[in-house]
Short mmCIF file of C-alpha atoms in Angstrom, two decimals:
data_model
loop_
_atom_site.label_atom_id
_atom_site.label_comp_id
_atom_site.label_asym_id
_atom_site.label_seq_id
_atom_site.Cartn_x
_atom_site.Cartn_y
_atom_site.Cartn_z
CA MET A 1 -35.00 2.42 26.45
CA LYS A 2 -34.48 -0.49 28.83
CA GLU A 3 -35.79 -0.36 32.37
CA ASN A 4 -33.11 0.65 34.86
CA THR A 5 -33.12 -0.49 38.48
CA PHE A 6 -30.49 2.05 39.59
CA ALA A 7 -31.58 5.61 40.31
CA GLY A 8 -28.09 7.10 40.25
CA ASP A 9 -24.68 6.29 38.79
CA TYR A 10 -23.89 2.77 37.71
CA VAL A 11 -21.66 0.76 35.39
CA VAL A 12 -22.56 -2.23 33.22
CA ARG A 13 -20.24 -4.95 31.95
CA GLY A 14 -21.14 -7.41 29.24
CA THR A 15 -20.20 -9.33 26.12
CA ALA A 16 -21.29 -9.02 22.51
CA ALA A 17 -21.08 -11.06 19.32
CA ASP A 18 -21.17 -14.40 21.15
CA GLY A 19 -18.36 -13.48 23.50
CA ARG A 20 -16.03 -12.05 20.88
CA VAL A 21 -16.37 -8.47 22.17
CA ARG A 22 -16.26 -7.06 25.70
CA VAL A 23 -18.44 -4.03 26.42
CA PHE A 24 -18.74 -1.56 29.28
CA ALA A 25 -20.75 1.61 29.83
CA VAL A 26 -21.19 3.97 32.75
CA ARG A 27 -23.31 6.83 34.01
CA SER A 28 -21.02 8.85 36.30
CA THR A 29 -22.77 12.21 36.64
CA GLU A 30 -22.99 12.25 40.44
CA LEU A 31 -19.49 10.82 40.80
CA VAL A 32 -17.98 13.62 38.70
CA ALA A 33 -20.14 16.25 40.41
CA LYS A 34 -18.82 15.09 43.79
CA ALA A 35 -15.22 15.31 42.57
CA ARG A 36 -15.87 18.84 41.29
CA GLU A 37 -17.38 19.84 44.65
CA ILE A 38 -14.49 18.38 46.67
CA HIS A 39 -11.69 19.83 44.57
CA GLN A 40 -13.42 23.03 43.39
CA THR A 41 -12.26 22.36 39.84
CA PHE A 42 -12.50 24.83 37.00
CA PRO A 43 -14.54 23.61 33.97
CA VAL A 44 -11.71 22.16 31.86
CA VAL A 45 -10.31 20.32 34.89
CA THR A 46 -13.77 18.98 35.74
CA ALA A 47 -13.99 17.60 32.19
CA ALA A 48 -10.52 16.02 32.25
CA LEU A 49 -10.82 14.51 35.73
CA GLY A 50 -14.39 13.42 35.04
CA ARG A 51 -13.36 11.50 31.94
CA LEU A 52 -10.62 9.68 33.83
CA LEU A 53 -12.97 8.89 36.74
CA SER A 54 -15.52 7.47 34.29
CA ALA A 55 -12.89 5.29 32.63
CA ALA A 56 -11.66 4.02 36.01
CA ALA A 57 -15.21 3.08 37.00
CA MET A 58 -15.50 0.86 33.92
CA MET A 59 -12.02 -0.61 34.25
CA GLY A 60 -12.66 -1.41 37.91
CA THR A 61 -15.22 -4.02 36.84
CA MET A 62 -12.42 -5.92 35.08
CA MET A 63 -11.00 -6.84 38.50
CA LYS A 64 -12.46 -9.66 40.57
CA GLY A 65 -10.55 -9.70 43.88
CA GLU A 66 -12.10 -8.07 46.95
CA GLU A 67 -8.93 -6.05 47.57
CA ASP A 68 -7.93 -5.39 43.94
CA VAL A 69 -7.20 -1.73 43.16
CA LEU A 70 -6.73 0.05 39.84
CA SER A 71 -4.91 3.38 39.48
CA LEU A 72 -4.75 5.67 36.44
CA THR A 73 -2.24 8.50 36.39
CA VAL A 74 -1.88 11.14 33.69
CA LYS A 75 1.19 13.37 33.84
CA GLY A 76 1.41 16.04 31.17
CA ASP A 77 3.18 19.30 30.44
CA GLY A 78 -0.11 21.21 30.30
CA PRO A 79 -1.34 23.47 33.12
CA ILE A 80 -3.30 20.68 34.86
CA ALA A 81 0.08 18.95 35.45
CA SER A 82 -1.41 15.63 36.56
CA LEU A 83 -4.57 13.62 37.14
CA THR A 84 -4.73 10.65 39.51
CA VAL A 85 -7.70 8.34 39.99
CA SER A 86 -8.25 5.04 41.74
CA ALA A 87 -11.03 2.45 41.60
CA ASP A 88 -11.87 -0.94 43.04
CA SER A 89 -14.16 -3.74 41.86
CA HIS A 90 -17.07 -2.48 43.99
CA GLY A 91 -17.74 0.77 42.13
CA HIS A 92 -15.76 2.92 44.54
CA VAL A 93 -13.86 5.60 42.63
CA LYS A 94 -11.80 8.60 43.75
CA GLY A 95 -9.41 11.07 42.16
CA PHE A 96 -7.70 14.43 42.26
CA PRO A 97 -6.05 16.90 39.85
CA GLY A 98 -2.58 18.35 40.16
CA ASN A 99 -3.97 21.82 39.53
CA PRO A 100 -7.74 22.34 39.94
CA ALA A 101 -7.72 26.01 38.85
CA VAL A 102 -6.96 25.96 35.12
CA ASP A 103 -8.60 28.43 32.76
CA ILE A 104 -7.61 28.27 29.08
CA PRO A 105 -9.36 29.27 25.84
CA ARG A 106 -11.95 26.85 24.51
CA LYS A 107 -11.42 24.95 21.26
CA ARG A 108 -14.62 26.54 20.02
CA PRO A 109 -17.80 27.81 21.69
CA GLY A 110 -19.09 25.09 23.99
CA LYS A 111 -16.04 22.83 23.56
CA LEU A 112 -13.46 22.67 26.37
CA ASP A 113 -9.86 22.08 25.27
CA VAL A 114 -8.98 19.15 27.51
CA GLY A 115 -6.05 18.11 25.30
CA ALA A 116 -4.32 21.49 25.69
CA ALA A 117 -4.97 21.54 29.44
CA VAL A 118 -3.39 18.08 29.84
CA GLY A 119 -0.61 18.50 27.27
CA LYS A 120 1.97 15.92 26.24
CA GLY A 121 3.15 13.30 28.69
CA ILE A 122 2.56 9.80 30.03
CA LEU A 123 -0.45 7.66 30.96
CA THR A 124 0.28 5.03 33.61
CA VAL A 125 -2.09 2.18 34.46
CA THR A 126 -1.39 0.24 37.66
CA MET A 127 -3.33 -2.80 38.84
CA ASP A 128 -2.70 -4.18 42.32
CA LEU A 129 -4.23 -7.65 42.13
CA GLY A 130 -2.79 -8.94 45.39
CA LEU A 131 0.23 -10.47 43.68
CA ARG A 132 3.84 -9.93 44.71
CA ASP A 133 4.26 -6.99 42.33
CA PRO A 134 1.50 -4.79 40.89
CA TYR A 135 1.04 -4.81 37.11
CA GLN A 136 2.00 -1.53 35.49
CA GLY A 137 1.76 -0.31 31.90
CA GLN A 138 2.73 3.04 30.39
CA VAL A 139 2.14 4.79 27.09
CA GLU A 140 2.75 8.27 25.77
CA LEU A 141 -0.30 10.49 25.64
CA GLN A 142 -1.61 10.72 22.07
CA THR A 143 -3.99 13.67 22.35
CA GLY A 144 -4.47 14.39 26.06
CA GLU A 145 -8.22 13.96 25.51
CA ILE A 146 -8.18 10.88 27.82
CA GLY A 147 -10.44 8.62 25.71
CA ASP A 148 -8.01 8.46 22.78
CA ASP A 149 -5.12 7.88 25.18
CA LEU A 150 -6.83 4.97 26.94
CA ALA A 151 -7.78 3.38 23.61
CA TYR A 152 -4.12 3.63 22.59
CA TYR A 153 -3.03 2.11 25.91
CA PHE A 154 -5.31 -0.93 25.51
CA THR A 155 -4.26 -1.47 21.91
CA VAL A 156 -0.51 -1.08 22.44
CA SER A 157 0.14 -2.17 26.03
CA GLU A 158 -2.48 -4.92 26.37
CA GLN A 159 -2.79 -5.86 22.67
CA THR A 160 -6.57 -5.41 22.90
CA PRO A 161 -7.99 -3.17 20.15
CA SER A 162 -10.45 -0.87 21.90
CA ALA A 163 -12.77 2.06 21.37
CA VAL A 164 -13.29 4.44 24.28
CA GLY A 165 -15.91 7.18 24.45
CA LEU A 166 -15.95 9.53 27.43
CA GLY A 167 -17.87 12.72 28.05
CA VAL A 168 -18.61 15.38 30.66
CA MET A 169 -21.25 18.03 29.97
CA LEU A 170 -21.34 21.14 32.15
CA ASP A 171 -24.28 23.42 32.81
CA ARG A 172 -24.20 27.23 32.54
CA ASP A 173 -23.10 27.51 36.18
CA SER A 174 -20.24 25.01 35.53
CA SER A 175 -22.00 22.26 37.49
CA VAL A 176 -21.97 18.75 36.06
CA LYS A 177 -25.03 18.10 33.91
CA GLU A 178 -24.07 14.72 32.43
CA ALA A 179 -21.06 12.41 32.61
CA GLY A 180 -20.40 8.89 31.42
CA GLY A 181 -18.72 6.73 28.84
CA PHE A 182 -18.37 3.43 27.02
CA LEU A 183 -15.56 0.97 26.35
CA VAL A 184 -15.65 -1.68 23.61
CA GLN A 185 -12.85 -4.24 23.29
CA LEU A 186 -12.23 -6.75 20.52
CA LEU A 187 -11.14 -10.17 21.74
CA PRO A 188 -8.71 -12.34 19.70
CA ASP A 189 -11.47 -14.34 17.98
CA ALA A 190 -13.38 -11.30 16.70
CA ASP A 191 -13.71 -11.70 12.91
CA GLU A 192 -13.57 -9.08 10.16
CA GLU A 193 -17.34 -8.88 9.87
CA ILE A 194 -17.67 -7.85 13.52
CA ILE A 195 -14.77 -5.41 13.25
CA GLU A 196 -16.22 -3.72 10.17
CA ALA A 197 -19.69 -3.49 11.73
CA LEU A 198 -18.26 -1.81 14.83
CA GLU A 199 -16.15 0.58 12.79
CA ARG A 200 -19.24 1.69 10.84
CA ARG A 201 -21.20 2.31 14.04
CA LEU A 202 -18.36 4.18 15.76
CA ALA A 203 -17.77 6.39 12.73
CA SER A 204 -21.26 7.88 12.98
CA ILE A 205 -22.05 7.66 16.67
CA ARG A 206 -23.08 10.75 18.61
CA SER A 207 -21.07 11.96 21.60
CA VAL A 208 -21.62 10.32 24.96
CA THR A 209 -23.00 13.52 26.46
CA GLU A 210 -25.48 14.01 23.60
CA MET A 211 -26.84 10.53 24.18
CA MET A 212 -27.03 11.00 27.92
CA GLU A 213 -28.73 14.37 27.58
CA GLU A 214 -31.48 12.56 25.68
CA GLY A 215 -31.91 10.26 28.68
CA LEU A 216 -30.08 7.20 27.36
CA THR A 217 -28.94 4.73 30.00
CA PRO A 218 -25.61 2.85 29.87
CA GLU A 219 -27.49 -0.08 28.31
CA ASP A 220 -29.00 2.23 25.69
CA ILE A 221 -25.56 3.64 24.89
CA LEU A 222 -24.31 0.13 24.21
CA HIS A 223 -27.26 -0.38 21.85
CA GLU A 224 -26.21 2.79 20.01
CA VAL A 225 -22.60 1.61 19.79
CA LEU A 226 -23.32 -1.99 18.79
CA GLY A 227 -26.32 -1.55 16.51
CA ASP A 228 -27.57 -4.99 15.40
CA ILE A 229 -24.75 -6.83 17.17
CA PRO A 230 -26.39 -8.78 20.02
CA PHE A 231 -25.02 -8.27 23.51
CA GLU A 232 -25.61 -9.54 27.02
CA ILE A 233 -25.21 -7.62 30.30
CA LEU A 234 -23.27 -9.74 32.79
CA GLU A 235 -23.00 -7.32 35.69
CA LYS A 236 -24.36 -4.02 37.00
CA GLU A 237 -22.66 -2.12 39.80
CA GLU A 238 -23.50 1.15 41.49
CA VAL A 239 -20.74 3.75 41.21
CA SER A 240 -19.84 6.49 43.67
CA PHE A 241 -17.03 8.76 44.80
CA PHE A 242 -15.62 6.95 47.82
CA CYS A 243 -12.38 7.54 49.71
CA ASN A 244 -11.17 5.02 52.28
CA CYS A 245 -8.76 7.35 54.04
CA SER A 246 -8.82 7.33 57.86
CA ARG A 247 -7.04 8.84 60.84
CA GLU A 248 -5.39 5.48 61.47
CA LYS A 249 -3.94 5.36 57.94
CA VAL A 250 -2.58 8.90 58.25
CA PHE A 251 -1.09 7.95 61.64
CA ARG A 252 0.75 5.05 60.00
CA ALA A 253 1.91 7.29 57.15
CA LEU A 254 3.40 9.78 59.63
CA ALA A 255 5.14 6.92 61.41
CA ALA A 256 6.81 5.99 58.11
CA ILE A 257 8.43 9.38 57.44
CA GLN A 258 12.04 10.10 58.38
CA LYS A 259 12.71 10.37 62.09
CA SER A 260 14.35 13.79 61.66
CA GLU A 261 11.22 15.19 59.94
CA LEU A 262 9.00 13.97 62.75
CA GLU A 263 11.35 15.40 65.39
CA SER A 264 11.36 18.75 63.57
CA MET A 265 7.55 18.87 63.65
CA ILE A 266 7.59 18.15 67.39
CA GLU A 267 10.20 20.84 68.03
CA ASP A 268 7.98 23.40 66.27
CA GLY A 269 5.58 22.94 69.16
CA GLU A 270 2.41 23.24 67.04
CA SER A 271 -0.26 20.85 65.84
CA ILE A 272 -0.07 19.77 62.20
CA GLU A 273 -2.86 19.24 59.68
CA VAL A 274 -2.62 16.50 57.07
CA LYS A 275 -5.07 16.51 54.15
CA CYS A 276 -6.04 13.54 52.01
CA PHE A 277 -5.22 14.26 48.36
CA TYR A 278 -8.28 12.36 47.16
CA CYS A 279 -11.08 13.77 49.31
CA ASN A 280 -9.51 16.81 51.06
CA THR A 281 -10.44 15.46 54.51
CA ALA A 282 -8.19 17.13 57.09
CA TYR A 283 -6.66 15.23 60.03
CA GLU A 284 -5.09 17.19 62.89
CA PHE A 285 -2.35 15.78 65.10
CA THR A 286 -1.22 17.48 68.32
CA VAL A 287 2.38 17.62 69.52
CA ASP A 288 1.62 14.90 72.09
CA GLU A 289 0.20 12.67 69.37
CA MET A 290 3.31 13.19 67.25
CA LYS A 291 5.45 12.23 70.25
CA GLU A 292 3.36 9.05 70.51
CA ILE A 293 3.99 8.37 66.83
CA LEU A 294 7.74 8.84 67.37
CA VAL A 295 7.75 6.40 70.30
CA GLU A 296 5.86 3.78 68.29
CA ARG A 297 8.21 4.34 65.37
CA GLU A 298 11.27 3.74 67.55
CA GLN A 299 9.72 0.67 69.17
CA SER A 300 8.96 -0.82 65.75
CA ALA A 301 12.53 -0.15 64.62
CA GLU A 302 13.89 -1.91 67.74
CA ILE A 303 11.68 -4.95 67.08
CA GLU A 304 12.89 -5.12 63.45
CA ASP A 305 16.54 -4.80 64.52
CA SER A 306 16.06 -7.59 67.06
CA ALA A 307 14.45 -9.87 64.48
CA GLU A 308 17.30 -9.24 62.02
CA SER A 309 19.88 -10.06 64.71
CA GLU A 310 18.15 -13.36 65.51
CA ASN A 311 18.08 -14.32 61.84
CA ALA A 312 21.74 -13.38 61.25
#
């Protein structure tokens, strides 16, 4: 195995076959464990959310802008209802499930039925690259197993044939033992020889969690996937669960709601608590603070009305 300079979670990005293939791999065990702890997810939800978090960590390295943000949303008719994750280009990843407390029969002993928990529905990929309008692509879920659905998305929506392997292994106490994944993408100049070699390797490859349980690093996983195909690592980035919510952002969000809703909260005469969906951090606002928000809201509206009048 190759020497690894990162003690915890990290993602690698590289190229193979003289630049004709893009490759990514990630160790996301601590990231997924943190998500489980925050959201108190049941095992099948931990597996589903963990797979999507791992994929987002790898896809985040595709972005180059300091403020670029990627979002993955899965909405299905299964009991989980939805999964939402977000990542940036710095290895910061966060996410939450629609329903954290899902308990359904396993496919077989030791195999969680993620596909049944997610169900049929839509996968949406949104990239905010600082342009006027964010890029958005959608595909129907193929299996609900997350990896298959992302491979289908890349192939159909981005015309980039891809193989995606994702895995989350849980311990006896339902804690996260291993989590990670790989992503391999064929670029337009990939020839048949490369394609056939990759297909042979992927047809016999072990699961991501099996490889990780043996101690394989993301680089080692790429060796397993690529076989004799030479590859080069271009970038390594530490990965962690990170939420950039703040009291100031929640303040601005409250200022953006309808005036009647804000007035109703004030009339109730009690403090309100607002929780961040991603990290469950709670922010409390007193009645006086809500009155302050209302005043600022009205002042902003007056300034906008004045500007519109001057431009008329």
